[in-house]
Amino acid sequence: IEEFNKSKPKKPLSGDFVPYIKKSEYDQYANEILEKYYFNHHPEARVKPIPVNVDELAINMGLSVCDTSISKNRSIFGQVYFADAEAKIYNTDTLAYEKRQIKKDTILVDSEAAYLRSYGSRNMTIAHECVHSYYHRHAFLFAQMFNENLHFIQCQVNGVMKNGESNTTADWMEIQANGLAPYILMPKESFEA
C-alpha cells in the first residue's frame, strides 16, 4: 500500500486488483519475480544463459508443485490453489475422478496434457502458475469475497481460465500469465548475452 499521489502510479491495478501490464513491460515484471525469488540463489542466471529451474522458483515462492493427472481429456495444463480445497482429480489407474484434499499454495501440473497437446510444457505451465500466484493473488482473494466456492485458478490448453467466467478480468489474468511465463524461463538480459 502506498500513499496516494496524484501523479501516475508506479504499478497501477484495475478495480479487480489485476495489475495493468503493458507488453513492453513483461520483462520488467518477470524480472521482479526472479529478483525476489531466484537470482538471490542463482546470481549467475542473471547474466549467463542457463535454464531457470522453475521447480526451485516455485519452492522459493512458498508453492509446492504436484505432478498429477487433472482431467480425463487432458484439457487442463495446470491449476494453482489459493485456499485449501477438496478437488476432483482424474485417476488414470482407476479411470475415474476422485476427491483429493489440496493444500493452499499448491500448483497441480498435468505433464501428460502438456506432452499430448504440445502447446506448452511442464516448465511453461509452472512459470505460468507462478505468475498467477504472484500477480493475481489479490484479484483472486477479492473475487473469492463474492464467490466463497472459488479456491483455484484452472488453466486450460486453449489458453483460457476454466473456472473464471468469460470476463475481462479472467482474460487479462490469462494474457498476463501467458505473456510473462516465457520471460521467466528465458530472462531477457541473459538470453540476449
mmCIF file of C-alpha atoms in Angstrom:
data_model
loop_
_atom_site.group_PDB
_atom_site.id
_atom_site.type_symbol
_atom_site.label_atom_id
_atom_site.label_comp_id
_atom_site.label_asym_id
_atom_site.label_seq_id
_atom_site.Cartn_x
_atom_site.Cartn_y
_atom_site.Cartn_z
ATOM 1 C CA ILE A 1 0.000 0.000 0.000
ATOM 2 C CA GLU A 2 1.351 3.381 -0.954
ATOM 3 C CA GLU A 3 0.321 6.893 -0.018
ATOM 4 C CA PHE A 4 -1.944 8.383 -2.677
ATOM 5 C CA ASN A 5 -0.086 10.510 -5.173
ATOM 6 C CA LYS A 6 -1.799 12.471 -7.950
ATOM 7 C CA SER A 7 0.947 11.585 -10.395
ATOM 8 C CA LYS A 8 0.778 8.350 -12.382
ATOM 9 C CA PRO A 9 1.011 5.306 -10.076
ATOM 10 C CA LYS A 10 4.105 3.128 -10.494
ATOM 11 C CA LYS A 11 2.215 -0.171 -10.711
ATOM 12 C CA PRO A 12 -1.486 0.527 -11.247
ATOM 13 C CA LEU A 13 -4.177 -2.066 -10.557
ATOM 14 C CA SER A 14 -7.626 -2.475 -12.046
ATOM 15 C CA GLY A 15 -10.721 -2.254 -9.854
ATOM 16 C CA ASP A 16 -10.466 -6.044 -9.527
ATOM 17 C CA PHE A 17 -6.828 -5.827 -8.302
ATOM 18 C CA VAL A 18 -5.336 -7.120 -11.560
ATOM 19 C CA PRO A 19 -2.175 -5.212 -12.487
ATOM 20 C CA TYR A 20 -2.111 -3.182 -15.677
ATOM 21 C CA ILE A 21 0.881 -4.632 -17.515
ATOM 22 C CA LYS A 22 1.888 -3.475 -20.963
ATOM 23 C CA LYS A 23 3.521 -5.973 -23.292
ATOM 24 C CA SER A 24 6.626 -3.775 -23.296
ATOM 25 C CA GLU A 25 6.848 -4.280 -19.500
ATOM 26 C CA TYR A 26 6.728 -8.104 -19.484
ATOM 27 C CA ASP A 27 10.484 -8.407 -18.982
ATOM 28 C CA GLN A 28 10.405 -5.950 -16.066
ATOM 29 C CA TYR A 29 7.514 -7.740 -14.329
ATOM 30 C CA ALA A 30 9.045 -11.195 -14.878
ATOM 31 C CA ASN A 31 12.372 -9.945 -13.501
ATOM 32 C CA GLU A 32 10.596 -8.746 -10.368
ATOM 33 C CA ILE A 33 9.652 -12.357 -9.601
ATOM 34 C CA LEU A 34 13.130 -13.633 -10.500
ATOM 35 C CA GLU A 35 14.902 -10.933 -8.462
ATOM 36 C CA LYS A 36 12.811 -11.692 -5.419
ATOM 37 C CA TYR A 37 12.773 -15.494 -5.561
ATOM 38 C CA TYR A 38 15.501 -16.826 -7.864
ATOM 39 C CA PHE A 39 18.501 -14.590 -8.563
ATOM 40 C CA ASN A 40 19.402 -14.471 -4.833
ATOM 41 C CA HIS A 41 20.074 -18.213 -5.015
ATOM 42 C CA HIS A 42 21.480 -18.250 -8.573
ATOM 43 C CA PRO A 43 23.107 -14.876 -9.323
ATOM 44 C CA GLU A 44 24.825 -16.375 -12.376
ATOM 45 C CA ALA A 45 21.382 -16.848 -14.004
ATOM 46 C CA ARG A 46 21.089 -13.067 -14.192
ATOM 47 C CA VAL A 47 23.813 -12.852 -16.859
ATOM 48 C CA LYS A 48 24.551 -16.390 -18.090
ATOM 49 C CA PRO A 49 22.147 -18.119 -20.482
ATOM 50 C CA ILE A 50 21.312 -21.047 -18.200
ATOM 51 C CA PRO A 51 17.891 -22.643 -17.660
ATOM 52 C CA VAL A 52 15.754 -21.300 -14.827
ATOM 53 C CA ASN A 53 14.734 -24.141 -12.525
ATOM 54 C CA VAL A 54 11.002 -23.434 -12.164
ATOM 55 C CA ASP A 55 10.540 -26.121 -9.505
ATOM 56 C CA GLU A 56 13.047 -24.292 -7.319
ATOM 57 C CA LEU A 57 11.449 -20.940 -8.180
ATOM 58 C CA ALA A 58 8.047 -22.275 -7.058
ATOM 59 C CA ILE A 59 9.516 -23.613 -3.791
ATOM 60 C CA ASN A 60 11.228 -20.257 -3.135
ATOM 61 C CA MET A 61 7.822 -18.602 -3.654
ATOM 62 C CA GLY A 62 6.311 -20.859 -0.980
ATOM 63 C CA LEU A 63 4.496 -23.014 -3.528
ATOM 64 C CA SER A 64 4.534 -26.783 -3.844
ATOM 65 C CA VAL A 65 4.358 -28.488 -7.235
ATOM 66 C CA CYS A 66 2.410 -31.714 -7.668
ATOM 67 C CA ASP A 67 2.570 -33.663 -10.936
ATOM 68 C CA THR A 68 -0.759 -35.400 -11.433
ATOM 69 C CA SER A 69 -3.421 -36.068 -13.978
ATOM 70 C CA ILE A 70 -6.081 -33.364 -13.661
ATOM 71 C CA SER A 71 -8.765 -34.093 -16.238
ATOM 72 C CA LYS A 72 -9.836 -37.138 -18.234
ATOM 73 C CA ASN A 73 -9.497 -35.426 -21.617
ATOM 74 C CA ARG A 74 -6.157 -33.784 -20.707
ATOM 75 C CA SER A 75 -7.618 -30.334 -21.314
ATOM 76 C CA ILE A 76 -6.088 -28.771 -18.174
ATOM 77 C CA PHE A 77 -2.370 -27.934 -18.083
ATOM 78 C CA GLY A 78 -2.250 -26.615 -14.539
ATOM 79 C CA GLN A 79 -4.034 -25.210 -11.529
ATOM 80 C CA VAL A 80 -2.870 -23.024 -8.676
ATOM 81 C CA TYR A 81 -4.736 -23.207 -5.361
ATOM 82 C CA PHE A 82 -5.086 -20.094 -3.217
ATOM 83 C CA ALA A 83 -7.054 -21.891 -0.499
ATOM 84 C CA ASP A 84 -7.304 -25.413 0.905
ATOM 85 C CA ALA A 85 -9.872 -27.292 -1.137
ATOM 86 C CA GLU A 86 -11.351 -30.656 -1.953
ATOM 87 C CA ALA A 87 -10.692 -31.232 -5.646
ATOM 88 C CA LYS A 88 -11.928 -33.709 -8.222
ATOM 89 C CA ILE A 89 -8.809 -35.142 -9.858
ATOM 90 C CA TYR A 90 -8.818 -37.757 -12.600
ATOM 91 C CA ASN A 91 -7.095 -41.011 -11.589
ATOM 92 C CA THR A 92 -5.502 -42.683 -14.634
ATOM 93 C CA ASP A 93 -5.248 -46.025 -12.776
ATOM 94 C CA THR A 94 -8.937 -46.326 -11.885
ATOM 95 C CA LEU A 95 -10.112 -44.242 -14.886
ATOM 96 C CA ALA A 96 -12.405 -42.247 -12.636
ATOM 97 C CA TYR A 97 -12.475 -38.892 -10.882
ATOM 98 C CA GLU A 98 -11.673 -38.987 -7.177
ATOM 99 C CA LYS A 99 -11.798 -36.390 -4.439
ATOM 100 C CA ARG A 100 -8.467 -35.217 -3.043
ATOM 101 C CA GLN A 101 -7.562 -32.612 -0.468
ATOM 102 C CA ILE A 102 -5.309 -29.972 -1.995
ATOM 103 C CA LYS A 103 -3.470 -27.547 0.256
ATOM 104 C CA LYS A 104 -3.281 -23.818 -0.263
ATOM 105 C CA ASP A 105 -0.334 -22.648 -2.421
ATOM 106 C CA THR A 106 -0.180 -25.858 -4.452
ATOM 107 C CA ILE A 107 0.381 -25.984 -8.191
ATOM 108 C CA LEU A 108 -1.026 -29.042 -9.949
ATOM 109 C CA VAL A 109 0.653 -29.797 -13.279
ATOM 110 C CA ASP A 110 -0.532 -32.378 -15.775
ATOM 111 C CA SER A 111 2.674 -33.147 -17.680
ATOM 112 C CA GLU A 112 0.768 -35.539 -19.960
ATOM 113 C CA ALA A 113 -1.538 -32.709 -21.085
ATOM 114 C CA ALA A 114 1.474 -30.594 -21.995
ATOM 115 C CA TYR A 115 3.071 -33.520 -23.820
ATOM 116 C CA LEU A 116 -0.065 -34.584 -25.711
ATOM 117 C CA ARG A 117 -1.118 -31.099 -26.766
ATOM 118 C CA SER A 118 2.413 -29.797 -27.394
ATOM 119 C CA TYR A 119 1.045 -26.285 -26.795
ATOM 120 C CA GLY A 120 3.076 -25.880 -23.663
ATOM 121 C CA SER A 121 5.458 -27.688 -21.442
ATOM 122 C CA ARG A 122 5.749 -28.551 -17.782
ATOM 123 C CA ASN A 123 8.180 -25.673 -17.172
ATOM 124 C CA MET A 124 5.979 -23.176 -19.013
ATOM 125 C CA THR A 125 2.958 -24.331 -17.005
ATOM 126 C CA ILE A 126 4.776 -23.922 -13.681
ATOM 127 C CA ALA A 127 6.084 -20.461 -14.664
ATOM 128 C CA HIS A 128 2.538 -19.534 -15.779
ATOM 129 C CA GLU A 129 1.054 -20.607 -12.429
ATOM 130 C CA CYS A 130 3.839 -18.763 -10.544
ATOM 131 C CA VAL A 131 2.723 -15.574 -12.337
ATOM 132 C CA HIS A 132 -0.852 -16.179 -11.184
ATOM 133 C CA SER A 133 0.359 -16.739 -7.634
ATOM 134 C CA TYR A 134 2.491 -13.597 -7.537
ATOM 135 C CA TYR A 135 0.473 -11.065 -9.523
ATOM 136 C CA HIS A 136 -3.102 -12.357 -9.289
ATOM 137 C CA ARG A 137 -3.411 -13.485 -5.655
ATOM 138 C CA HIS A 138 -5.125 -10.263 -4.568
ATOM 139 C CA ALA A 139 -7.514 -10.346 -7.527
ATOM 140 C CA PHE A 140 -8.373 -13.933 -6.650
ATOM 141 C CA LEU A 141 -8.950 -13.125 -2.961
ATOM 142 C CA PHE A 142 -11.142 -10.190 -3.985
ATOM 143 C CA ALA A 143 -13.190 -12.436 -6.299
ATOM 144 C CA GLN A 144 -13.483 -15.006 -3.509
ATOM 145 C CA MET A 145 -15.318 -12.419 -1.403
ATOM 146 C CA PHE A 146 -18.166 -12.714 -3.906
ATOM 147 C CA ASN A 147 -17.850 -16.462 -4.528
ATOM 148 C CA GLU A 148 -16.748 -18.427 -1.470
ATOM 149 C CA ASN A 149 -16.564 -21.642 -3.538
ATOM 150 C CA LEU A 150 -13.679 -20.218 -5.557
ATOM 151 C CA HIS A 151 -10.440 -21.957 -4.488
ATOM 152 C CA PHE A 152 -8.163 -22.076 -7.510
ATOM 153 C CA ILE A 153 -7.332 -20.817 -10.978
ATOM 154 C CA GLN A 154 -7.502 -23.547 -13.605
ATOM 155 C CA CYS A 155 -5.740 -23.022 -16.937
ATOM 156 C CA GLN A 156 -6.891 -24.942 -19.988
ATOM 157 C CA VAL A 157 -4.846 -25.948 -23.009
ATOM 158 C CA ASN A 158 -6.655 -23.391 -25.162
ATOM 159 C CA GLY A 159 -5.199 -20.574 -23.047
ATOM 160 C CA VAL A 160 -8.308 -19.606 -21.103
ATOM 161 C CA MET A 161 -9.246 -19.878 -17.455
ATOM 162 C CA LYS A 162 -11.763 -22.667 -16.879
ATOM 163 C CA ASN A 163 -13.281 -21.653 -13.552
ATOM 164 C CA GLY A 164 -13.331 -17.951 -14.422
ATOM 165 C CA GLU A 165 -16.367 -16.605 -16.168
ATOM 166 C CA SER A 166 -15.798 -15.078 -19.558
ATOM 167 C CA ASN A 167 -14.952 -11.568 -18.457
ATOM 168 C CA THR A 168 -12.130 -9.153 -18.939
ATOM 169 C CA THR A 169 -10.552 -9.825 -15.520
ATOM 170 C CA ALA A 170 -10.062 -13.549 -16.182
ATOM 171 C CA ASP A 171 -8.998 -12.836 -19.760
ATOM 172 C CA TRP A 172 -6.352 -10.313 -18.674
ATOM 173 C CA MET A 173 -5.032 -12.630 -15.974
ATOM 174 C CA GLU A 174 -4.508 -15.362 -18.590
ATOM 175 C CA ILE A 175 -2.963 -12.960 -21.093
ATOM 176 C CA GLN A 176 -0.523 -11.758 -18.431
ATOM 177 C CA ALA A 177 0.408 -15.263 -17.248
ATOM 178 C CA ASN A 178 0.868 -16.442 -20.855
ATOM 179 C CA GLY A 179 2.953 -13.359 -21.647
ATOM 180 C CA LEU A 180 5.187 -13.324 -18.558
ATOM 181 C CA ALA A 181 5.975 -17.070 -18.341
ATOM 182 C CA PRO A 182 8.434 -17.088 -21.287
ATOM 183 C CA TYR A 183 10.282 -14.102 -19.774
ATOM 184 C CA ILE A 184 10.667 -16.063 -16.545
ATOM 185 C CA LEU A 185 12.023 -19.094 -18.374
ATOM 186 C CA MET A 186 14.332 -17.011 -20.563
ATOM 187 C CA PRO A 187 15.296 -13.751 -18.812
ATOM 188 C CA LYS A 188 15.975 -11.125 -21.474
ATOM 189 C CA GLU A 189 19.371 -9.988 -20.168
ATOM 190 C CA SER A 190 20.950 -13.439 -20.065
ATOM 191 C CA PHE A 191 19.161 -14.581 -23.228
ATOM 192 C CA GLU A 192 20.488 -11.650 -25.237
ATOM 193 C CA ALA A 193 24.017 -12.478 -23.999
#
